[in-house]
Amino acid sequence: MVYKIRVILDAKEDIFRDIEVKGKQTLWNLHLGIKSAFSLQGDELSTFNLLEEDGTIVKSVPLEDMSDDGDGEIMSDVYIDEAFASAGDKAQFQYGLLDLWEFFCELVEVIEETKGVNYPITVYRFGNVPLKAPTKNGSGGGSKKKSAMPLMDDEFSFEDDFGGGNNFADEDDNFDDDEEEDYNDDVFDDEDDADDER
């Protein structure tokens, strides 16, 4: 049997692809199908999060085993018919790390296999894929999601550490430029006197 899965890019605009994949293929095959359908470049890390109806994550299935003991479940271990048991079953697909693409996958229907077709295959395309991963608010241009680099996150800011930066303005008002100028003049005068003595 063939599973038709609608893959929707998490963006402000409607951008989705319908991908058909065989039930006895794995999440790894679907991962390749999504990469092809959305023209995702490179070999970034990716993860499928299998979801309950309310959006709760049942389990995460990464592309590669990141567990300490090396026996974690990976995409090539999970068949499509296990991950998507019935129509309406959902999963979240995340691709990349710093430039994070997020997709929502939903099983639309299960159909008969067409002979001679090389699955997975994209059977329907809607919307244009942006060049960069959409941000949280949906516009293109790099991810604003929490990254592995905490200094890049919004909660760390220069203004917070220094009280909004207003302290510096008060110091400028009380600064006496005349004293500084007199001091500099004295230094130059001393040097001139030393030159005259030579």
Tab-separated table of C-alpha atoms in Angstrom:
chain	number	residue	atom	x	y	z
A	1	MET	CA	0.000	0.000	0.000
A	2	VAL	CA	1.027	3.619	-0.593
A	3	TYR	CA	0.645	6.362	2.002
A	4	LYS	CA	-0.141	9.868	0.753
A	5	ILE	CA	1.275	12.321	3.276
A	6	ARG	CA	0.652	16.061	3.141
A	7	VAL	CA	3.741	17.961	4.300
A	8	ILE	CA	3.068	21.599	5.260
A	9	LEU	CA	5.851	24.123	5.787
A	10	ASP	CA	5.436	26.086	9.040
A	11	ALA	CA	5.142	29.534	7.419
A	12	LYS	CA	2.703	32.441	7.165
A	13	GLU	CA	1.868	31.500	3.544
A	14	ASP	CA	0.290	28.186	2.524
A	15	ILE	CA	3.151	26.035	1.239
A	16	PHE	CA	2.708	22.283	1.110
A	17	ARG	CA	3.546	19.143	-0.858
A	18	ASP	CA	1.747	15.822	-1.126
A	19	ILE	CA	4.237	12.971	-1.017
A	20	GLU	CA	3.430	9.313	-1.684
A	21	VAL	CA	5.588	6.717	0.051
A	22	LYS	CA	5.173	2.957	0.460
A	23	GLY	CA	3.998	1.657	3.819
A	24	LYS	CA	6.997	-0.668	4.049
A	25	GLN	CA	9.446	2.139	3.425
A	26	THR	CA	10.802	3.989	6.444
A	27	LEU	CA	10.812	7.505	7.871
A	28	TRP	CA	14.267	7.804	6.299
A	29	ASN	CA	12.635	7.462	2.859
A	30	LEU	CA	10.038	10.093	3.777
A	31	HIS	CA	12.864	12.359	4.978
A	32	LEU	CA	14.479	12.043	1.524
A	33	GLY	CA	11.108	12.728	-0.125
A	34	ILE	CA	10.609	15.917	1.920
A	35	LYS	CA	14.138	17.123	1.135
A	36	SER	CA	13.492	16.620	-2.565
A	37	ALA	CA	9.978	18.111	-2.562
A	38	PHE	CA	11.076	21.300	-0.787
A	39	SER	CA	14.560	21.533	-2.392
A	40	LEU	CA	16.325	21.454	0.993
A	41	GLN	CA	20.085	21.680	0.546
A	42	GLY	CA	22.867	19.894	2.404
A	43	ASP	CA	22.865	16.978	4.819
A	44	GLU	CA	21.537	18.592	7.968
A	45	LEU	CA	20.382	16.697	11.039
A	46	SER	CA	16.650	16.067	11.087
A	47	THR	CA	14.018	14.596	13.380
A	48	PHE	CA	10.471	13.293	13.146
A	49	ASN	CA	8.306	13.959	16.202
A	50	LEU	CA	5.320	11.604	16.126
A	51	LEU	CA	2.287	13.412	17.541
A	52	GLU	CA	-0.948	12.630	19.384
A	53	GLU	CA	-4.173	14.254	18.149
A	54	ASP	CA	-3.687	17.128	20.608
A	55	GLY	CA	-0.143	17.775	19.358
A	56	THR	CA	1.671	16.038	22.225
A	57	ILE	CA	4.905	14.374	21.111
A	58	VAL	CA	4.671	10.585	21.464
A	59	LYS	CA	8.287	9.968	20.468
A	60	SER	CA	11.131	11.607	18.568
A	61	VAL	CA	12.907	9.698	15.824
A	62	PRO	CA	16.202	11.309	14.719
A	63	LEU	CA	18.100	10.733	11.486
A	64	GLU	CA	21.132	9.453	13.384
A	65	ASP	CA	21.497	7.784	16.767
A	66	MET	CA	22.515	10.400	19.352
A	67	SER	CA	22.033	8.199	22.429
A	68	ASP	CA	24.915	7.422	24.775
A	69	ASP	CA	24.627	3.639	24.489
A	70	GLY	CA	24.183	3.661	20.698
A	71	ASP	CA	20.949	1.650	20.546
A	72	GLY	CA	18.427	4.470	20.019
A	73	GLU	CA	15.700	4.229	17.404
A	74	ILE	CA	16.450	6.078	14.154
A	75	MET	CA	14.460	6.904	11.010
A	76	SER	CA	15.552	3.801	9.134
A	77	ASP	CA	14.092	1.642	11.975
A	78	VAL	CA	10.511	2.991	11.770
A	79	TYR	CA	8.201	1.966	8.937
A	80	ILE	CA	5.728	4.435	7.462
A	81	ASP	CA	2.764	2.196	8.320
A	82	GLU	CA	3.920	2.207	11.972
A	83	ALA	CA	4.378	5.980	12.174
A	84	PHE	CA	1.124	6.729	10.316
A	85	ALA	CA	-1.271	3.948	11.297
A	86	SER	CA	-4.486	5.633	10.096
A	87	ALA	CA	-5.666	8.694	8.155
A	88	GLY	CA	-5.244	11.884	10.171
A	89	ASP	CA	-2.134	10.688	12.037
A	90	LYS	CA	0.375	13.505	12.329
A	91	ALA	CA	4.092	14.116	12.787
A	92	GLN	CA	6.365	17.118	12.957
A	93	PHE	CA	9.505	17.135	10.825
A	94	GLN	CA	12.445	19.372	11.748
A	95	TYR	CA	15.371	19.893	9.395
A	96	GLY	CA	18.548	21.777	10.252
A	97	LEU	CA	19.994	23.228	13.430
A	98	LEU	CA	20.707	26.960	13.284
A	99	ASP	CA	18.585	27.452	10.160
A	100	LEU	CA	15.617	25.369	11.312
A	101	TRP	CA	12.918	24.278	8.862
A	102	GLU	CA	9.728	22.941	10.476
A	103	PHE	CA	7.036	20.936	8.747
A	104	PHE	CA	3.780	19.276	9.777
A	105	CYS	CA	3.041	15.912	8.182
A	106	GLU	CA	-0.414	14.339	8.036
A	107	LEU	CA	-1.554	11.077	6.486
A	108	VAL	CA	-4.241	12.001	3.951
A	109	GLU	CA	-5.116	8.558	2.575
A	110	VAL	CA	-3.839	5.054	1.886
A	111	ILE	CA	-4.041	3.985	-1.767
A	112	GLU	CA	-2.973	1.143	-4.026
A	113	GLU	CA	0.596	1.094	-5.300
A	114	THR	CA	1.143	2.044	-8.949
A	115	LYS	CA	3.502	-0.337	-10.699
A	116	GLY	CA	6.690	1.162	-12.107
A	117	VAL	CA	6.656	4.201	-9.799
A	118	ASN	CA	9.818	4.910	-7.818
A	119	TYR	CA	8.593	5.940	-4.334
A	120	PRO	CA	8.726	8.329	-2.540
A	121	ILE	CA	7.300	10.714	-5.128
A	122	THR	CA	5.882	14.236	-4.915
A	123	VAL	CA	2.414	14.153	-6.480
A	124	TYR	CA	1.196	17.699	-5.706
A	125	ARG	CA	2.894	21.053	-5.056
A	126	PHE	CA	1.328	24.231	-3.673
A	127	GLY	CA	3.166	27.503	-2.956
A	128	ASN	CA	6.751	28.611	-3.471
A	129	VAL	CA	9.422	27.548	-1.008
A	130	PRO	CA	11.449	30.505	0.424
A	131	LEU	CA	15.227	30.526	0.059
A	132	LYS	CA	15.713	30.547	3.849
A	133	ALA	CA	13.804	28.890	6.663
A	134	PRO	CA	10.804	30.988	7.781
A	135	THR	CA	11.098	32.734	11.150
A	136	LYS	CA	8.665	32.191	14.036
A	137	ASN	CA	6.334	34.897	12.732
A	138	GLY	CA	6.340	33.326	9.290
A	139	SER	CA	8.543	35.627	7.213
A	140	GLY	CA	11.593	34.316	5.413
A	141	GLY	CA	15.135	35.145	6.435
A	142	GLY	CA	16.608	32.831	9.024
A	143	SER	CA	15.264	31.175	12.092
A	144	LYS	CA	14.480	32.991	15.356
A	145	LYS	CA	13.968	29.731	17.209
A	146	LYS	CA	16.018	28.947	20.286
A	147	SER	CA	19.340	27.800	18.947
A	148	ALA	CA	22.296	25.912	20.334
A	149	MET	CA	24.054	29.265	20.747
A	150	PRO	CA	22.425	31.005	23.751
A	151	LEU	CA	24.159	34.329	23.094
A	152	MET	CA	22.155	34.629	19.902
A	153	ASP	CA	18.818	34.268	21.700
A	154	ASP	CA	16.500	37.189	22.391
A	155	GLU	CA	16.612	36.820	26.184
A	156	PHE	CA	20.261	37.879	26.305
A	157	SER	CA	20.618	41.548	25.442
A	158	PHE	CA	23.031	44.367	26.059
A	159	GLU	CA	20.236	46.620	27.329
A	160	ASP	CA	19.248	44.182	30.094
A	161	ASP	CA	22.797	43.961	31.423
A	162	PHE	CA	23.320	47.724	31.487
A	163	GLY	CA	19.889	49.003	32.527
A	164	GLY	CA	18.670	50.049	29.132
A	165	GLY	CA	21.748	52.100	28.300
A	166	ASN	CA	20.319	55.317	29.859
A	167	ASN	CA	23.124	55.645	32.406
A	168	PHE	CA	25.588	56.835	29.795
A	169	ALA	CA	23.606	59.955	28.827
A	170	ASP	CA	23.810	61.394	32.390
A	171	GLU	CA	27.567	61.045	32.481
A	172	ASP	CA	27.936	62.973	29.227
A	173	ASP	CA	26.009	65.973	30.636
A	174	ASN	CA	28.347	66.309	33.653
A	175	PHE	CA	31.539	65.821	31.677
A	176	ASP	CA	33.791	68.891	31.687
A	177	ASP	CA	35.504	69.327	28.328
A	178	ASP	CA	37.557	72.387	29.463
A	179	GLU	CA	39.651	70.434	31.960
A	180	GLU	CA	40.491	67.844	29.339
A	181	GLU	CA	41.570	70.497	26.865
A	182	ASP	CA	43.794	72.265	29.439
A	183	TYR	CA	45.457	69.010	30.360
A	184	ASN	CA	46.203	68.176	26.739
A	185	ASP	CA	47.586	71.677	26.130
A	186	ASP	CA	49.975	71.311	29.082
A	187	VAL	CA	51.326	68.068	27.724
A	188	PHE	CA	51.987	69.566	24.317
A	189	ASP	CA	53.583	72.670	25.849
A	190	ASP	CA	56.015	70.529	27.870
A	191	GLU	CA	57.023	68.655	24.740
A	192	ASP	CA	57.591	71.920	22.863
A	193	ASP	CA	59.795	73.236	25.694
A	194	ALA	CA	61.848	70.059	25.657
A	195	ASP	CA	62.366	70.421	21.899
A	196	ASP	CA	63.549	74.063	22.346
A	197	GLU	CA	66.144	73.056	24.945
A	198	ARG	CA	67.730	70.556	22.508
